[in-house]
Amino acid sequence: MLTRCFHCGLPVDPAEPVQGSVAGAERAFCCTGCKSVCEAIHAAGLEGFYRRTPEGEVLGPPPEPPKQLALYDLDEVQAAYLDTSTDRREVNLHVEGIHCAACVWLIETGLARMPGVEEARVNLTGRRLRVKWDNARLRLSSLLERLSQIGYTAVPFDPEAAEGALQRGNRALLYRMAFAGFAAMNLMWISIALYAGADRGEFRGLFHWIGFAIATPTLLYAGWPFLRGAWLGLRQGALTMDLPIAIGASITYLYSLYVTLGGAGQVYWDTVVNFLFVILVGRFLEAMSKRQAVASTQRLLDLQPKVATVLRDGEPVVLPIRAVKPGDLVLVRPGETIPADGIVSEGRSEIDEAMLSGESEPVARGVGEPVAAGTLNGAGVLKIQVTGLLRETALGRIIQLVEEAQSSKAPIQSLADRIVPGFVALTLALALLTFGFWMGRDLETALMAATSVLIITCPCAFGLATPMAIAVASGLGARHGILIKQGAVLETLSDIKHIVFDKTGTLTEGRPEVVEIQSRAAAPEASWQTHSGPATLDAGQRERLRLAAALEQVSEHPFARAVVRLAKAARVGLSTAQVQAVRVAPGAGIAGTVDGHQVLIGTREWLIANGIDGRAPDAEAEPHPLGTRLHCAIDGIECLRVVATDRLRPDAAEVVRQLQADGIKVTLLTGDRAAVARRIAAQLGAIEVIAEVHPEEKDRVIAELQQRGERVAMIGDGINDAPALVRADVGIAVGSGTDVSIASADIVLMSTELMRVRDAAALSRRTLRTIRQNIGLSIAYNLIMVPLAMAALITPLVAAISMPLSSLAVIGNSARLRGLFKQRG
């Protein structure tokens, strides 16, 4: 009797058997690798792996582990794949040997039990593993060694290597499909002869044996993945999705063999071969459709530059991108792809940044301005000083976000997860019931009807319903400048009915301009003089502006930058100023010493809190009609006021109107005075205003809205709004550019175009609707086709043709998401 390996199911060589004790019983293995892996799995208490239901491909012997694992502990090696600046690290691994959902469970559970591992998440579709761990407690080599012990080989993720592995798997599937197709074409002639009357003549036996000769190798080679998958599942006490196919093919084959050996009835060799061929065609089309549906991710990977032209001693040298280092000077010729993030040191050109921001209009870039890897250079020649490479570029972070979203699960997927496990058992019960019903009338009809039931039921579509839609949606979003961190965010955002906008840098352009200057001598009794610009300032007023702007240089607030730009326009000279003892109060102001003078800048309340007399009759407590007023005191006397205004983005009012038309409540959240905020709100329409809120209080405001039972999305710039972005049900960072605010936001909009907010909401609603449609398609298919099969109205061949249709329908329906933004051109 043929003995099979206890771990992988392959035949054991009787001449060189490998024996091992597992769970108190002697087991046979095909190799020492399977024995070691099985022992490691049981020793770790992970024997539940063998009870999990495989999905898709089946197990095989463990792959050869990578050599010199200790090299992966070197920061110099890790730097090519991950951020080595801290001990809390995250790496994407390409895993060989991963086949099914049981493998996912084994890997995630096995690594999660290691001290130092914070998270392990497997992307089954891409054969990728994302691990977060504490490098101070656990080395990367230990992670890789642990994976090797439980039967998997993993190396830091390389897009080209992963793509090669995917192509090899599809190629093997294509070979089996081609073999079955060739057999089906040859067997067709035999079937035509038998149907034409040869089954009653002297050549009946000859044709039957020719059919046997063609069908046998087809079943053993083309049908081997189904047979082996079914056997491995049964051995582990699991009902796999391959089991109904294996039973249907095997019973039809054995019945045909019985007739060939002299029994009464008709042979069905053509049915065995044809339905194996059709099922393999369906699986191949499914694999290709999956790849096509998530092609957005591949297109992002294709943007990753492979080489760069580096200037060495003034001479251009073409180097692999991994050989380029930060600080290198890169030459980019017209029409070339920019190979790395960097700063333009020489030249000027128009850059196509559509892949990064989704905006089709080229952007002018000159000396001192940033450029991003993967963007396309226009007609100019640029010299760029490299600041980021590979995964540290904006493109690298975008790809990482998309891959994380595609590997995540939405809560609605729990419905499919509950349905799938019992599906195969129900299929077997229905097939047995069908056979028993028809057995009393006709054995052949009973056999064919039961086989049709086994073949036609397809739980695959349930498993694809959610991840397929999320994969397409996240890739589509990335192509249009909408980066989604987790698939669950799409479901949450679709239920949002209240959106809170931060004002500065979100609804406004974030580049305020000074529209009025008020200045007076450094004496309480001095009168104020108003200026519309720096040209009319005298020497004393210019000096006061210089001191104020020098302090504002250390602030990142948009209004601080406006003061600095005003000072530069006045050419007051800031480079020599000595700034010391700086104190910053977010939302209030800044204080410090500039060239020996005590300088305070901020709100009127900030000056009063620091002992400055702001209660004079001319202090003008009312907000300025033109914008926001900044107060500046030098050496204890308020002597400068600057009025700055920040223009609304051109599309702000239209976005608010469309969101309200969609039934979404819109609120403006700002630290400005209430009168200023109401004036801005009036330009946007009838929206609620929450004003005079300090940055640290925005989190509290969001929490209060949630306590009312509202589901809230917060939209801000991702910097001083970070706590509120985290607190909100969905946090959206707008216009982060190459500085992706991953830590605080759930969704990052790469452009400053506010219409992307509505696009993100539309994408989330469409995705959730698509997931529900996918589940509905799967249920409808089985409700219609299974009764027809049980009624003997469908042959096994028709069942084999119909079975892949539900999966292809789910994939096709998910792919329809890609047309969501086509109307935008």
XYZ file of N, CA and C in Angstrom, residues 647-726:
240
model
N -6.882 82.686 1.866
C -7.956 82.530 0.896
C -8.511 81.106 0.903
N -9.823 81.010 0.694
C -10.440 79.692 0.537
C -9.934 79.030 -0.731
N -9.853 77.712 -0.695
C -9.490 76.989 -1.908
C -10.607 77.177 -2.941
N -10.258 77.216 -4.229
C -11.274 77.499 -5.261
C -12.445 76.521 -5.255
N -12.190 75.257 -4.875
C -13.250 74.260 -4.935
C -13.915 74.019 -3.592
N -13.570 74.803 -2.555
C -14.090 74.542 -1.213
C -15.610 74.653 -1.154
N -16.156 75.752 -1.668
C -17.601 75.956 -1.586
C -18.358 74.874 -2.356
N -17.852 74.485 -3.527
C -18.525 73.474 -4.327
C -18.492 72.106 -3.641
N -17.358 71.766 -3.011
C -17.258 70.493 -2.295
C -18.240 70.445 -1.135
N -18.316 71.543 -0.375
C -19.268 71.602 0.742
C -20.684 71.438 0.228
N -21.006 72.108 -0.876
C -22.362 72.008 -1.425
C -22.683 70.572 -1.840
N -21.736 69.901 -2.488
C -21.994 68.538 -2.950
C -22.087 67.556 -1.779
N -21.265 67.769 -0.759
C -21.353 66.898 0.414
C -22.710 67.051 1.093
N -23.163 68.293 1.206
C -24.484 68.523 1.799
C -25.583 67.913 0.939
N -25.410 67.969 -0.382
C -26.390 67.352 -1.274
C -26.422 65.834 -1.101
N -25.293 65.259 -0.671
C -25.221 63.820 -0.410
C -25.771 63.454 0.963
N -26.288 64.449 1.689
C -26.859 64.187 3.003
C -25.853 64.175 4.132
N -24.694 64.794 3.922
C -23.630 64.811 4.937
C -23.579 66.189 5.597
N -23.582 66.204 6.910
C -23.462 67.444 7.673
C -22.009 67.894 7.663
N -21.779 69.199 7.445
C -20.419 69.747 7.356
C -20.225 70.777 8.457
N -19.074 70.667 9.165
C -18.747 71.585 10.255
C -17.359 72.163 10.028
N -17.215 73.453 10.316
C -15.920 74.127 10.253
C -15.344 74.211 11.661
N -14.125 73.693 11.836
C -13.443 73.697 13.131
C -12.198 74.554 13.011
N -12.086 75.586 13.860
C -10.963 76.508 13.726
C -10.608 77.139 15.062
N -9.398 77.622 15.150
C -8.957 78.358 16.322
C -9.203 79.849 16.200
N -9.731 80.298 15.054
C -9.990 81.716 14.836
C -11.124 82.214 15.723
N -11.195 83.526 15.823
C -12.314 84.144 16.520
C -13.621 83.751 15.845
N -14.701 83.734 16.611
C -15.987 83.293 16.079
C -16.449 84.153 14.905
N -16.209 85.484 14.996
C -16.653 86.371 13.921
C -15.924 86.067 12.619
N -14.614 85.811 12.704
C -13.836 85.458 11.509
C -14.329 84.138 10.935
N -14.552 83.154 11.814
C -15.006 81.836 11.368
C -16.374 81.929 10.699
N -17.281 82.757 11.267
C -18.612 82.893 10.673
C -18.537 83.550 9.295
N -17.613 84.485 9.134
C -17.464 85.130 7.836
C -17.010 84.116 6.783
N -16.102 83.233 7.161
C -15.634 82.197 6.235
C -16.751 81.193 5.950
N -17.493 80.827 6.999
C -18.585 79.878 6.822
C -19.652 80.421 5.891
N -19.864 81.743 5.940
C -20.869 82.352 5.076
C -20.499 82.184 3.605
N -19.197 82.152 3.309
C -18.753 81.949 1.928
C -18.925 80.507 1.478
N -19.025 79.599 2.454
C -19.129 78.183 2.137
C -20.564 77.683 2.092
N -21.486 78.431 2.667
C -22.868 77.980 2.741
C -23.290 77.814 4.192
N -24.409 77.201 4.373
C -24.969 77.035 5.725
C -24.308 75.852 6.413
N -23.159 76.116 7.024
C -22.463 75.055 7.751
C -22.278 75.482 9.205
N -22.157 74.488 10.064
C -21.966 74.754 11.480
C -20.530 75.222 11.726
N -20.349 76.085 12.732
C -19.032 76.636 13.051
C -18.692 76.322 14.503
N -17.504 75.780 14.720
C -16.957 75.609 16.070
C -15.640 76.377 16.083
N -15.620 77.536 16.735
C -14.480 78.449 16.647
C -13.748 78.550 17.980
N -12.596 79.252 17.930
C -11.757 79.527 19.100
C -11.378 78.227 19.832
N -10.995 77.231 19.043
C -10.590 75.929 19.585
C -9.083 75.781 19.409
N -8.378 75.577 20.516
C -6.936 75.364 20.449
C -6.648 73.982 19.873
N -5.457 73.794 19.269
C -5.140 72.489 18.663
C -5.337 71.311 19.611
N -4.932 71.488 20.878
C -5.059 70.372 21.819
C -6.506 70.108 22.215
N -7.422 71.042 21.874
C -8.825 70.863 22.216
C -9.638 70.242 21.073
N -9.050 70.146 19.892
C -9.790 69.598 18.754
C -10.169 68.139 19.007
N -9.276 67.422 19.655
C -9.546 66.031 20.003
C -10.795 65.938 20.891
N -10.896 66.851 21.849
C -12.058 66.859 22.755
C -13.347 67.164 21.990
N -13.286 68.092 21.038
C -14.472 68.451 20.256
C -14.977 67.239 19.473
N -14.068 66.511 18.853
C -14.460 65.313 18.091
C -15.090 64.281 19.025
N -14.490 64.114 20.211
C -15.028 63.152 21.179
C -16.439 63.533 21.608
N -16.692 64.827 21.798
C -18.030 65.277 22.191
C -19.051 64.996 21.093
N -18.669 65.182 19.841
C -19.570 64.874 18.732
C -19.883 63.381 18.695
N -18.878 62.564 18.956
C -19.090 61.117 18.957
C -19.996 60.688 20.108
N -19.889 61.392 21.240
C -20.734 61.051 22.391
C -22.210 61.323 22.120
N -22.471 62.169 21.131
C -23.866 62.417 20.736
C -24.406 61.296 19.836
N -23.568 60.326 19.546
C -23.984 59.233 18.675
C -23.654 59.443 17.216
N -22.879 60.488 16.902
C -22.532 60.774 15.513
C -21.251 60.038 15.119
N -21.216 59.588 13.871
C -19.991 59.024 13.307
C -19.316 60.134 12.519
N -18.078 60.471 12.916
C -17.437 61.698 12.454
C -16.181 61.395 11.662
N -16.035 62.104 10.546
C -14.778 62.107 9.804
C -14.123 63.466 10.000
N -12.841 63.465 10.361
C -12.084 64.704 10.565
C -11.124 64.873 9.396
N -11.135 66.069 8.810
C -10.264 66.354 7.671
C -9.360 67.509 8.040
N -8.059 67.253 8.065
C -7.094 68.279 8.438
C -5.791 68.092 7.700
N -4.763 68.841 8.141
C -3.484 68.780 7.449
C -2.565 67.709 8.018
N -3.014 66.984 9.042
C -2.248 65.856 9.559
C -1.088 66.217 10.436
N -0.916 67.495 10.786
C 0.225 67.884 11.629
C -0.297 68.249 13.012
N -0.782 69.507 13.191
C -1.309 69.853 14.520
C -2.718 69.309 14.741
N -3.306 68.695 13.690
C -4.621 68.078 13.844
C -4.518 66.592 14.179
N -3.300 66.101 14.382
C -3.097 64.656 14.527
C -3.970 64.013 15.608
N -4.075 64.577 16.836
C -4.932 63.921 17.835
C -6.383 63.804 17.395
N -6.902 64.852 16.740
C -8.283 64.809 16.275
C -8.451 63.802 15.143
N -7.444 63.679 14.275
C -7.510 62.698 13.188
C -7.573 61.283 13.741
N -6.815 61.037 14.808
C -6.816 59.710 15.429
C -8.137 59.456 16.140
